[in-house]
Amino acid sequence: MRCMAPSTILTTASALLAGALLAGCAAPSNSGPGWTAQPGAPSSPATAAASPEASASASATPGASGTATAQAAATAGAWKTFSDPEKTVSFELPETWIAQSVPPEEGALPGALKVEVKKPDGTFMAALRTGLPPSSADCPEAARRAYTVISSVPVGLSAEGGEGTIPPRAVFRVIQGYRYFGSYGITNVVGGADGQACELRNIVRGPAGKGDYSFGDLVSLRAFATDEKVAPAKAFDTLGQAARYVRESSDFANVQRMLMSLEIKN
């Protein structure tokens, strides 16, 4: 079992980073998922070594308090563990939430998994995807948008390193468009240089031949157009609203615990 390390909350309009990609997927079978009841609170994950890029910090803009604020604790009273039939992935989720294996997207590598997590009323909360093909997109300067890391917490996962990577984190980041669009997930990929990005990828780089994996509401977040559907991403009028969501939302607290409980066997 795991418990959450303290998260770092930004309430100012500076941009810092956090990105992610990680390892492994394995071949699914036709048998059903395994469930294990998990009473009580989780224990702490191994903390990945922090780097300056992996730490959310307040900017020195006029009027910024620079104060880190603790977020709400997970409120679900009972938890269970989902694992795929081959026992290659597992994570905890509130007992009333539903995890369902579904076909992976077209283009996923052989043996890829996709597991959707929803609340009892059908509200989509997150999806675990493995076997994602490596991706990198050009980001012309004119298309870059300012982004801010609202929450960044170390996750006890191993990951492939390399240029533009950090130790894995569970993050909540917002990117600025006609509103502030927010997304949560795990990542070991830096969002962008100087607080500017075209998209923020909730991915962890996997080993060669295994593909990347993602666990969050979106695989990548970008600034939406006014005529585009935003959900499952969040939209806020101010950075303060985004910070309050992280600080006060029980749904976010439960999701963060779920993300941080992920275990993947290579």
Coordinates of N, CA and C in Angstrom, one line a residue, residues 1 35-39 79-81 95:
M1 N 0.8 -1.2 0.0 CA 0.0 0.0 0.0 C 0.9 1.2 0.0
W35 N -9.6 -8.4 -8.4 CA -9.9 -7.4 -7.4 C -9.4 -7.8 -6.0
T36 N -8.9 -6.9 -5.2 CA -8.5 -7.2 -3.9 C -9.0 -6.0 -3.0
A37 N -9.8 -6.3 -2.0 CA -10.2 -5.2 -1.1 C -9.0 -4.7 -0.3
Q38 N -9.0 -3.3 -0.2 CA -7.9 -2.7 0.5 C -8.4 -1.7 1.5
P39 N -8.6 -2.2 2.8 CA -9.1 -1.3 3.8 C -8.0 -0.4 4.3
W79 N -11.0 1.1 -0.2 CA -10.3 1.0 -1.5 C -10.2 -0.5 -1.9
K80 N -10.0 -0.7 -3.2 CA -9.7 -2.0 -3.8 C -8.6 -1.9 -4.8
T81 N -8.1 -3.0 -5.2 CA -7.0 -3.0 -6.1 C -7.4 -3.7 -7.4
E95 N -13.5 1.9 -3.6 CA -14.3 0.7 -3.8 C -15.5 0.9 -4.6

